[in-house]
Short mmCIF file of N, CA and C in Angstrom, two decimals:
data_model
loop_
_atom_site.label_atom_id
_atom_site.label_comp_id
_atom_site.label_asym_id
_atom_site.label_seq_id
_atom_site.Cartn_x
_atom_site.Cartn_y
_atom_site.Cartn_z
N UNK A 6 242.09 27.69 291.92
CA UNK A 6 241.70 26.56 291.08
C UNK A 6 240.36 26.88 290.43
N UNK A 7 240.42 26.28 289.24
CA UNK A 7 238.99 26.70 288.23
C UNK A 7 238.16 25.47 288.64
N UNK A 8 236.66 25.93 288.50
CA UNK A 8 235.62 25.07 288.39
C UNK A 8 235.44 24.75 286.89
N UNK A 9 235.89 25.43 285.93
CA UNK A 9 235.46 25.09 284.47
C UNK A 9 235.58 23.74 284.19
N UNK A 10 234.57 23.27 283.61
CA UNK A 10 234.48 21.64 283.39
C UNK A 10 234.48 21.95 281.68
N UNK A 11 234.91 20.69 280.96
CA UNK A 11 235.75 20.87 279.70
C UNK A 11 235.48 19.55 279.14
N UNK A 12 234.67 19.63 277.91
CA UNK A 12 234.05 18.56 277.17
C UNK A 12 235.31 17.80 276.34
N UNK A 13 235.59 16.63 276.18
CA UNK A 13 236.01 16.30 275.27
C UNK A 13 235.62 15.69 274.29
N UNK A 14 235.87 16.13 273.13
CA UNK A 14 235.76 16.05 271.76
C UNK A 14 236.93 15.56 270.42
N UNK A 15 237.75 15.46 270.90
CA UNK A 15 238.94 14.73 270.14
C UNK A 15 239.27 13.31 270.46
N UNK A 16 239.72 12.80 269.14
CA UNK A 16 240.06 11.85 269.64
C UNK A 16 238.90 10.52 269.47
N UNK A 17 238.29 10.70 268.17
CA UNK A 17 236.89 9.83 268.38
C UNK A 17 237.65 8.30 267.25
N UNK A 18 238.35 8.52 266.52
CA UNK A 18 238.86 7.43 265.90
C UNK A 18 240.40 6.40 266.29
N UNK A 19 240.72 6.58 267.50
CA UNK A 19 241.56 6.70 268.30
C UNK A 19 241.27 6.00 269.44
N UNK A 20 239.72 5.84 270.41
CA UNK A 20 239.90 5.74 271.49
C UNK A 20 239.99 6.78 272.50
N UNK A 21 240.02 8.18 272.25
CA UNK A 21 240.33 8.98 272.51
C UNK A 21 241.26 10.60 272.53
N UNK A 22 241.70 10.99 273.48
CA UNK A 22 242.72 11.79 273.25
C UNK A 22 244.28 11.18 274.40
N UNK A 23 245.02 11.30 273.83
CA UNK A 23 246.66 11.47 274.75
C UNK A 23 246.65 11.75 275.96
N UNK A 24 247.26 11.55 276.74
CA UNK A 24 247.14 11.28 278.33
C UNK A 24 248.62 11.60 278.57
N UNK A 25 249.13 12.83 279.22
CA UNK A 25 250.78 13.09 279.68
C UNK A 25 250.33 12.80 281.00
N UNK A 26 251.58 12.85 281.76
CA UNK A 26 251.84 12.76 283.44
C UNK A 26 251.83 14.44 283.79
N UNK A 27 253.06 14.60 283.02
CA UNK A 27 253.13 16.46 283.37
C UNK A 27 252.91 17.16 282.39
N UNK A 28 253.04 18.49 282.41
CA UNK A 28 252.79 19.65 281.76
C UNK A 28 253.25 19.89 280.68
N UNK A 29 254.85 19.52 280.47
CA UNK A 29 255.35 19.21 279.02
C UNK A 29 254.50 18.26 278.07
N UNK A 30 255.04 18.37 276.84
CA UNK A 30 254.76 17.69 276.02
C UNK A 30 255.74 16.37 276.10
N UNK A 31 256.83 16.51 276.68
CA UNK A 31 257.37 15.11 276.46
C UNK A 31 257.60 14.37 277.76
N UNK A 32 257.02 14.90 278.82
CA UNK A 32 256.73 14.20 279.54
C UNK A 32 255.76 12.74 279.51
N UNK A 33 255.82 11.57 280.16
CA UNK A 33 255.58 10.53 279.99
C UNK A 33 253.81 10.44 279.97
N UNK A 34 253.22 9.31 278.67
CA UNK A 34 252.50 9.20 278.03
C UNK A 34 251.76 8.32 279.34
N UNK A 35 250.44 8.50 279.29
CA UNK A 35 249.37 7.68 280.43
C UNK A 35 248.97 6.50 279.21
N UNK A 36 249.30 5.68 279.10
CA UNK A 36 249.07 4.08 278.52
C UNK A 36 247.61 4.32 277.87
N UNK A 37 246.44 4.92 278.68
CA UNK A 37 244.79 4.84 278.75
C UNK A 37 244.93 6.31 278.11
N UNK A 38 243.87 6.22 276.77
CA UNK A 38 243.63 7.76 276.64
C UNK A 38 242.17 8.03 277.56
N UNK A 39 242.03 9.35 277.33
CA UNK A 39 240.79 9.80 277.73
C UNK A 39 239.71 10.30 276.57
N UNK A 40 238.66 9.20 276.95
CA UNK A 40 237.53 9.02 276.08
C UNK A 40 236.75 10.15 275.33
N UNK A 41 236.41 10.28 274.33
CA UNK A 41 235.87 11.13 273.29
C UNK A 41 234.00 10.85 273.88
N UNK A 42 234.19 12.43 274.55
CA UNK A 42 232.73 12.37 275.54
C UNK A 42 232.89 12.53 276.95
N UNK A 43 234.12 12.49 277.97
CA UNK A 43 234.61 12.60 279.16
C UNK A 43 234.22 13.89 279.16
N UNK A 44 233.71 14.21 280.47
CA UNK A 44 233.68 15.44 281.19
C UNK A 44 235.20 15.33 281.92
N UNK A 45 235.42 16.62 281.77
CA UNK A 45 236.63 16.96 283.37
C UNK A 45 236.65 18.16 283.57
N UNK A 46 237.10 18.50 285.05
CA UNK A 46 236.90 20.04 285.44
C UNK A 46 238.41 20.31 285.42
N UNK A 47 239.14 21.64 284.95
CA UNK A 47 239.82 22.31 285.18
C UNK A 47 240.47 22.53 286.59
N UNK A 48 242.01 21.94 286.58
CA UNK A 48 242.68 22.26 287.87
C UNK A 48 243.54 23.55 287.36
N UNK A 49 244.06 23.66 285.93
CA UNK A 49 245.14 24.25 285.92
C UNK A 49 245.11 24.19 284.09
N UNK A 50 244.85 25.80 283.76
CA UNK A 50 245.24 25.62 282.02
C UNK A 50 246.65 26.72 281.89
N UNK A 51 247.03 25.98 281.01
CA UNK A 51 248.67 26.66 280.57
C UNK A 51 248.51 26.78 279.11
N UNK A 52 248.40 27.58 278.58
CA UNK A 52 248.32 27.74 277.13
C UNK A 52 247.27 26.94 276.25
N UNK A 53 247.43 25.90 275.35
CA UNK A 53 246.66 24.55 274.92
C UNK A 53 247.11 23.48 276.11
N UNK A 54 247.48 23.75 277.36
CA UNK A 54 247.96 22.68 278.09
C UNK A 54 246.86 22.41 279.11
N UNK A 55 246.26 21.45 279.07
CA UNK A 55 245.16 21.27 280.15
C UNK A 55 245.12 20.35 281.73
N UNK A 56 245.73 20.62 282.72
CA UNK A 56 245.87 19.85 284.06
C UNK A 56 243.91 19.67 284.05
N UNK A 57 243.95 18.28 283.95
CA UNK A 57 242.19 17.70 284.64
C UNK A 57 242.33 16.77 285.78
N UNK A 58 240.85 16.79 286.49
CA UNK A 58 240.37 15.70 287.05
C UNK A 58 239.24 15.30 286.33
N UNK A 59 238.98 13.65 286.00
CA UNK A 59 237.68 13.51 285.84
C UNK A 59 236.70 13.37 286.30
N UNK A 60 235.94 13.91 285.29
CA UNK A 60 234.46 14.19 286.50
C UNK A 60 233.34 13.05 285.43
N UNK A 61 233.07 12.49 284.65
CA UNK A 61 232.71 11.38 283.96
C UNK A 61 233.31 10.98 282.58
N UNK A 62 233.04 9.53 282.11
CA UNK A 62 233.75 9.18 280.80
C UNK A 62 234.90 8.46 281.79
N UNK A 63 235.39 6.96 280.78
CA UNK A 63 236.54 6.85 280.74
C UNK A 63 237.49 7.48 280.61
N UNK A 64 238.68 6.99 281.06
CA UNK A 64 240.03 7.35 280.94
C UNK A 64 241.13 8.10 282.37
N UNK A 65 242.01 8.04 282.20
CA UNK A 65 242.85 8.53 283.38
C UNK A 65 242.24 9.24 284.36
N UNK A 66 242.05 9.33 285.49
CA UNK A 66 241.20 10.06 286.63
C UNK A 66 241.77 11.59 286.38
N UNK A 67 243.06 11.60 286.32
CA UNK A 67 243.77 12.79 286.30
C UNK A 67 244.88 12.73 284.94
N UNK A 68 245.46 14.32 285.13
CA UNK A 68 246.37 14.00 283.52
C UNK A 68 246.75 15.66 282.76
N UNK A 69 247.40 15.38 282.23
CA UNK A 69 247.74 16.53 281.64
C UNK A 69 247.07 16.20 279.73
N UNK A 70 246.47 17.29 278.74
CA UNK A 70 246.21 17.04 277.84
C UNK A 70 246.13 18.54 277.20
N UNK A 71 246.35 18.43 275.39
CA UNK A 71 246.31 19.19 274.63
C UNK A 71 244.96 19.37 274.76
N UNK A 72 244.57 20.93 274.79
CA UNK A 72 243.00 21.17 274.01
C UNK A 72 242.81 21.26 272.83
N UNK A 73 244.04 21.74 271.99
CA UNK A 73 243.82 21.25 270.51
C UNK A 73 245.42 21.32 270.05
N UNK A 74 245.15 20.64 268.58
CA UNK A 74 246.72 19.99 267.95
C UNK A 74 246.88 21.49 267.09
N UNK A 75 248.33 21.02 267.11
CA UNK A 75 249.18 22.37 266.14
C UNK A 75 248.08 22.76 265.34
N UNK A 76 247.69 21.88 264.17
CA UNK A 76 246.72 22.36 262.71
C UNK A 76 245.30 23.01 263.48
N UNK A 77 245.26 23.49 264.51
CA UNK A 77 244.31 23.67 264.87
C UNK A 77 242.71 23.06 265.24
N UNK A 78 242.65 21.59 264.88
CA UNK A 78 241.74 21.02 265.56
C UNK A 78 241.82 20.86 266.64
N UNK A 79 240.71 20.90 267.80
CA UNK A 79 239.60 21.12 268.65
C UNK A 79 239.60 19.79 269.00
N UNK A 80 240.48 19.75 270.82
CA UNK A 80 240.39 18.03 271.05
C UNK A 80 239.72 18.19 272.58
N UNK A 81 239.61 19.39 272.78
CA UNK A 81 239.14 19.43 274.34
C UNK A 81 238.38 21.20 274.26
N UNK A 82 236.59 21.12 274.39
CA UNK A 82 236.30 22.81 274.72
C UNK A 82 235.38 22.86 275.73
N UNK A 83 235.71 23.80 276.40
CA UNK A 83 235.41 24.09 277.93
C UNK A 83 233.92 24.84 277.75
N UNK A 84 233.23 24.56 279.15
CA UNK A 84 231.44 24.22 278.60
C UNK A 84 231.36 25.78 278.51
N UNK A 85 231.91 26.88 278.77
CA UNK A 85 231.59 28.53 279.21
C UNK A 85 233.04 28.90 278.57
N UNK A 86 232.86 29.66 277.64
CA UNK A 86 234.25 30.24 276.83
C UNK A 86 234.51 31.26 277.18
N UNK A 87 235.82 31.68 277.17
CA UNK A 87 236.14 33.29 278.29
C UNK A 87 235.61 34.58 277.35
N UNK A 88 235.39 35.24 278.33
CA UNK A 88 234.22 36.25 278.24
C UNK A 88 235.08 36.69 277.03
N UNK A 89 233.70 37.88 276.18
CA UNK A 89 234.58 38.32 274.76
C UNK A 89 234.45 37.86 273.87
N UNK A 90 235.00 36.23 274.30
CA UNK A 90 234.84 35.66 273.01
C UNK A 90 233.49 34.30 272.36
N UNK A 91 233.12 34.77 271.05
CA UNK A 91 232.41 34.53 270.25
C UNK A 91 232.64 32.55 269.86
N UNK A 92 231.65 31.84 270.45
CA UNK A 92 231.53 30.24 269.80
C UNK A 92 230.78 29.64 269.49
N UNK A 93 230.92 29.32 268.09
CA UNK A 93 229.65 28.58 267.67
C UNK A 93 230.04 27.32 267.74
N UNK A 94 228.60 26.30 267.99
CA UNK A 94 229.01 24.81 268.33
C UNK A 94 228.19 23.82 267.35
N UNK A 95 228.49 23.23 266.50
CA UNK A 95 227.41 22.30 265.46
C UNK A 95 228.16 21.64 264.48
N UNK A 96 227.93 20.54 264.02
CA UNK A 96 228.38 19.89 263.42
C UNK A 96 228.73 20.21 262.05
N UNK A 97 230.08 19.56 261.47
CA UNK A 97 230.66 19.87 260.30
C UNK A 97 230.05 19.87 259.09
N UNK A 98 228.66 19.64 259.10
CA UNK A 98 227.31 19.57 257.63
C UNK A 98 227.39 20.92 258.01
N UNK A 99 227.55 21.89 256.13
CA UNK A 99 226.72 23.00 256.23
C UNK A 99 225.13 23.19 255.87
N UNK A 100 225.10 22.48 257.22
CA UNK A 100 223.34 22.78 257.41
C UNK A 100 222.85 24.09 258.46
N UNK A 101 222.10 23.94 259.25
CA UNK A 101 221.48 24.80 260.19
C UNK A 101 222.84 25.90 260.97
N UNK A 102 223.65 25.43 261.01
CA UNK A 102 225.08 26.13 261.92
C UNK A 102 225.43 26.79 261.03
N UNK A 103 225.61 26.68 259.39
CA UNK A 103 226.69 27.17 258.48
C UNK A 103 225.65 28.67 258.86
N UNK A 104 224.63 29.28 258.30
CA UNK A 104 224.54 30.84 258.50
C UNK A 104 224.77 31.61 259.50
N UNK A 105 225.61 30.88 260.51
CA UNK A 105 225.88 31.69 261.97
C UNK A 105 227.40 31.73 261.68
N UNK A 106 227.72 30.53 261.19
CA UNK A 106 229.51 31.05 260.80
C UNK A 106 229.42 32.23 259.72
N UNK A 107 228.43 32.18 258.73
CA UNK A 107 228.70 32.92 257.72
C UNK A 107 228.48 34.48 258.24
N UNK A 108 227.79 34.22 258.97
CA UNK A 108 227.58 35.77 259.73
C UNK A 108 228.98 36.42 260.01
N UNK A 109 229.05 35.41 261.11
CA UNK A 109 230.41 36.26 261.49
C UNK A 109 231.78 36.18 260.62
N UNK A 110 232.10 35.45 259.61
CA UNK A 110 233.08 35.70 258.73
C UNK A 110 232.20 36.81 257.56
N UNK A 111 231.15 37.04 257.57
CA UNK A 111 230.90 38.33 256.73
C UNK A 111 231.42 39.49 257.52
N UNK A 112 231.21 39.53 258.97
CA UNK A 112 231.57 40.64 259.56
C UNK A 112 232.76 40.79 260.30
N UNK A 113 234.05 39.68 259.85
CA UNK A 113 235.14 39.86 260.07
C UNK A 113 235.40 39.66 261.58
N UNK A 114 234.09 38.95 262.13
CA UNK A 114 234.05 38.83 263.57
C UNK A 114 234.92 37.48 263.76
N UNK A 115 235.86 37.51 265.17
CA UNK A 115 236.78 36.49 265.30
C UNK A 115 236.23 35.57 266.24
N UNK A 116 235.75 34.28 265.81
CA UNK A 116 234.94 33.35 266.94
C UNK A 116 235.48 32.03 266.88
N UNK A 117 235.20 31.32 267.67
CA UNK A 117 236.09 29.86 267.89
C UNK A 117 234.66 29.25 267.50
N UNK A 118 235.10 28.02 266.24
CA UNK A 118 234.46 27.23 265.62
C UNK A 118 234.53 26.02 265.88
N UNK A 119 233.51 25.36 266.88
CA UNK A 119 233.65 24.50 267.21
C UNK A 119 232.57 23.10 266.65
N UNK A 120 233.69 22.06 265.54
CA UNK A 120 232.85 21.78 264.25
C UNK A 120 232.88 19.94 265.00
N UNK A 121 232.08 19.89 265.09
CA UNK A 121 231.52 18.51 265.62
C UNK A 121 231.51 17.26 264.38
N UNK A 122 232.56 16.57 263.98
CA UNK A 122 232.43 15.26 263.62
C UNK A 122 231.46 14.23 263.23
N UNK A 123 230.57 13.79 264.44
CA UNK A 123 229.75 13.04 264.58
C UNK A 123 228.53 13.29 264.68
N UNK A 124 227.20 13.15 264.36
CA UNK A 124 225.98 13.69 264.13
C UNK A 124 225.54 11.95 264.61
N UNK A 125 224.84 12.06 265.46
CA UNK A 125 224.35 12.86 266.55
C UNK A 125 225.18 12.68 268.18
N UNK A 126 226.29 12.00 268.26
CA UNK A 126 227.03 11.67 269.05
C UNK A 126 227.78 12.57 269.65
N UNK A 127 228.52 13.28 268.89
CA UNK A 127 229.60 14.34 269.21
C UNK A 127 228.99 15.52 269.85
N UNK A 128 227.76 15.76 270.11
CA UNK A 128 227.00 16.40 271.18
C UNK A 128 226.63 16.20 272.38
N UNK A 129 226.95 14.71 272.93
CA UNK A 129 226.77 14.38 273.99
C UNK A 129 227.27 14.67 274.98
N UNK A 130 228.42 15.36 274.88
CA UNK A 130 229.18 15.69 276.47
C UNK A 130 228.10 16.58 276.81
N UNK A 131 228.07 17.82 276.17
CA UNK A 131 227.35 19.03 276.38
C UNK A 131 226.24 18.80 276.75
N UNK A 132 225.61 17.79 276.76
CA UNK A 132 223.68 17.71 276.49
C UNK A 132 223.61 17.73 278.57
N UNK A 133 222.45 18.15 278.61
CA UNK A 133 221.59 18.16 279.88
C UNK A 133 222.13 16.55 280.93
N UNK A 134 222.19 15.40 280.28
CA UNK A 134 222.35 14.14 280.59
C UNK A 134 223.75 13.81 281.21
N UNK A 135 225.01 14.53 280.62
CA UNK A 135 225.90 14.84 281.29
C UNK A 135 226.39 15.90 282.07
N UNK A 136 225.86 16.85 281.67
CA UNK A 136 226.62 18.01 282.70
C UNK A 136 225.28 18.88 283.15
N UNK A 137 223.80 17.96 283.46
CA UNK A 137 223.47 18.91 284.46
C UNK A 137 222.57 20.17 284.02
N UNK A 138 222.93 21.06 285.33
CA UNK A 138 222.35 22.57 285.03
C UNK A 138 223.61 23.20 284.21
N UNK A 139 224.45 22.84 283.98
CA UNK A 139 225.77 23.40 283.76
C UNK A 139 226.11 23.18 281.66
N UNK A 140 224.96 22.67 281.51
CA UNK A 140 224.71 22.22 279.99
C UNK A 140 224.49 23.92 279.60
N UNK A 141 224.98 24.30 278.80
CA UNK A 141 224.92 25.63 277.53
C UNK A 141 223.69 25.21 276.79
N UNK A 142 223.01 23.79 276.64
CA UNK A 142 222.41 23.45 275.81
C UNK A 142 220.67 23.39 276.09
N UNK A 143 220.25 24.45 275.93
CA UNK A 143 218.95 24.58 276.02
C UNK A 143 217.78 23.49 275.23
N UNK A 144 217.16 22.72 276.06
CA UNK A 144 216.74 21.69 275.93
C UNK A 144 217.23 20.50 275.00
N UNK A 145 218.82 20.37 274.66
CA UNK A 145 219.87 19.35 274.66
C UNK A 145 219.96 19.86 273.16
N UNK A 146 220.00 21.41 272.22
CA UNK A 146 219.62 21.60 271.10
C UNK A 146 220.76 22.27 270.68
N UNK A 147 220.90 22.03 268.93
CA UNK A 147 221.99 22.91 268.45
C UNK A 147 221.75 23.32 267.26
N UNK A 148 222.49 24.17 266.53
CA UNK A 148 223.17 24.72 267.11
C UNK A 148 223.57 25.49 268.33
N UNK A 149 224.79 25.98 268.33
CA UNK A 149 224.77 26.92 270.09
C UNK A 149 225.54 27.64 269.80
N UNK A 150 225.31 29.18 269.94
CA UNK A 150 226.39 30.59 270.07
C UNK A 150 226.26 30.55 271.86
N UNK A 151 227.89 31.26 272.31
CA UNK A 151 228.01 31.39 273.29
C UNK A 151 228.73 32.59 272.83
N UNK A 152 228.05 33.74 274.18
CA UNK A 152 228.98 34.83 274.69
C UNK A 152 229.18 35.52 275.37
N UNK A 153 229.71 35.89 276.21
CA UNK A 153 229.86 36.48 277.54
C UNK A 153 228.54 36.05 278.37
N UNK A 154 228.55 34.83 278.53
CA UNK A 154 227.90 33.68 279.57
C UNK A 154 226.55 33.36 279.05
N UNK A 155 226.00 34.13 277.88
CA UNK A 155 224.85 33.89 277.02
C UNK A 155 225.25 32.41 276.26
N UNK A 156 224.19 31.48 276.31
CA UNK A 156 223.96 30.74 275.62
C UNK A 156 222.81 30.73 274.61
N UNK A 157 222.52 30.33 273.39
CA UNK A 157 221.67 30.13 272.40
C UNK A 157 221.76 29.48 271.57
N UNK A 158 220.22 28.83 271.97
CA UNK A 158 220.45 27.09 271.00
C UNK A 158 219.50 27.49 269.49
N UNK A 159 218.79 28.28 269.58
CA UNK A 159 217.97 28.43 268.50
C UNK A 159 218.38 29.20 267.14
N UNK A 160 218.32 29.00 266.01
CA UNK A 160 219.05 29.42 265.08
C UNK A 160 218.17 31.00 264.64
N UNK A 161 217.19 31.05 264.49
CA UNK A 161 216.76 32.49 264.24
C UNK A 161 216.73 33.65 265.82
N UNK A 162 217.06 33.23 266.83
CA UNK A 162 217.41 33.77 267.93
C UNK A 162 218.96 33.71 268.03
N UNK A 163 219.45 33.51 268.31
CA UNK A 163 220.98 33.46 267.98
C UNK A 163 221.45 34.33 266.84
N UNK A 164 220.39 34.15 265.63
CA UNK A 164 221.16 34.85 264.50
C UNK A 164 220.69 36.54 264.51
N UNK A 165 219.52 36.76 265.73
CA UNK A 165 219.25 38.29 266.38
C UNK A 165 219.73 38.60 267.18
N UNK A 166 220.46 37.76 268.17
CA UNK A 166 221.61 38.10 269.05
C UNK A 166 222.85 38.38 268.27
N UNK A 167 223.38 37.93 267.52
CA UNK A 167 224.70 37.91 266.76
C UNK A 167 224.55 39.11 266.25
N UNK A 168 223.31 39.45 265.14
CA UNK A 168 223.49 40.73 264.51
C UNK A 168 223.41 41.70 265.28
N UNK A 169 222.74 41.82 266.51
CA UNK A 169 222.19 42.96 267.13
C UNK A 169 223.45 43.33 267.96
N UNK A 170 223.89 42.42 268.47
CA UNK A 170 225.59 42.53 268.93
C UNK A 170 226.57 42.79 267.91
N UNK A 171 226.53 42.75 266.98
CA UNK A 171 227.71 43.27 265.85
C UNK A 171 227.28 44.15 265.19
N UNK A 172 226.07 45.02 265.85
CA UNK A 172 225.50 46.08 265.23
C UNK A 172 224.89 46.08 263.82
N UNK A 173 224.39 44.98 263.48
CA UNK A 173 223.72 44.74 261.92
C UNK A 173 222.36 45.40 261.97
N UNK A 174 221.54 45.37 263.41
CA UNK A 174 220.32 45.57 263.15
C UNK A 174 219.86 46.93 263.45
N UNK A 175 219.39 47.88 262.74
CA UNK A 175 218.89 49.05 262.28
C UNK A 175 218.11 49.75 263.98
N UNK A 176 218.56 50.78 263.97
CA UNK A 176 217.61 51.72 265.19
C UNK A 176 216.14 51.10 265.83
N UNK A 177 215.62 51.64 264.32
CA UNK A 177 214.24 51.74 264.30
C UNK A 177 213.47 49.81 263.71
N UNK A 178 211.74 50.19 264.04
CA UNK A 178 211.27 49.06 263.69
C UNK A 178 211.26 49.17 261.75
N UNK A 179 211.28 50.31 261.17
CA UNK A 179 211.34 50.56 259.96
C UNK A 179 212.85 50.00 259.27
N UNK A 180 213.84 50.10 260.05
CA UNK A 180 215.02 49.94 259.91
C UNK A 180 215.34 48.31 259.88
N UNK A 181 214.46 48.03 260.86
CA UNK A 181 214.61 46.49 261.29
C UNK A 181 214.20 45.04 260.09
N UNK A 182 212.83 45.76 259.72
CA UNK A 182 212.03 45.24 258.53
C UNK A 182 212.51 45.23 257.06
N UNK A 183 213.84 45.94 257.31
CA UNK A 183 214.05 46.16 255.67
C UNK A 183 214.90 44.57 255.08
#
């Protein structure tokens, strides 16, 4: 059984997200969704199929749920993304977040974009206040690149981690400055 605890984020005009009994999709619907902002930890992931318990937030104690819909929106992301892979976390304004996506679609790098809705709300699962030492979110701040268990909330640090990891940045200090 996983300890991964798993923010939710879908589901904010709604009441939430969908609530199954079992693992299928057409298995029977839980009446109560689960609230947009619920923490829950990971018993059991099957593809986009998520077995939880909750660990705060309204909604079903337990349950089966999509982490994201066919079109690819993002209804459930887990606080530590599996190693490898590349996530940026900030809201859907291309403000402060957009030059960290642009990074990595300049360099053809494949990262899970995780585009936040609500300003300043849709950050709250993640923040220090809910989850603890277990927050990615260095003093409750975003943007946030995550990767292989690195977190970074700061945008000109992050954007020297990103390059220096995708090999953008030059040998030397001459190299570096250009």
């Amino acid at each position: 059984m996983s300890s991964q605890l798993w923010a939710i984020c879908g589901g904010g005009g709604k009441g939430g997200i969908l609530v199954r009994e079992g693992q299928e999709t057409t298995s029977a619907e839980i009446p109560e969704r689960l609230a947009t902002g619920a923490v829950v930890k990971e018993l059991e992931l099957v593809g986009d199929r998520l077995h939880y318990e909750k660990v705060r937030g309204d909604g079903p104690k337990t349950g089966w749920v999509n982490t994201k819909l066919s079109t690819g929106k993002i209804l459930a992301v887990s606080v530590k993304p599996p190693d490898g892979v590349w996530r940026v976390m900030y809201y859907e304004t291309p403000t402060r977040g957009e030059q960290l996506r642009l990074l990595f679609k300049l360099t053809g790098t494949p990262f899970e974009d995780v585009k936040l809705p609500k300003f300043p709300d849709d950050l709250d699962p993640y923040r220090s206040t809910m989850l603890g030492d277990s927050s990615p979110l260095a003093f409750d701040m975003s943007p946030l690149v995550q990767y292989n268990g690195t977190s970074i909330v700061q945008v000109a640090a992050a954007m020297q981690f990103v390059g220096e990891k995708l090999g953008l940045v030059g040998d030397t200090p001459e190299a570096r400055a250009e």
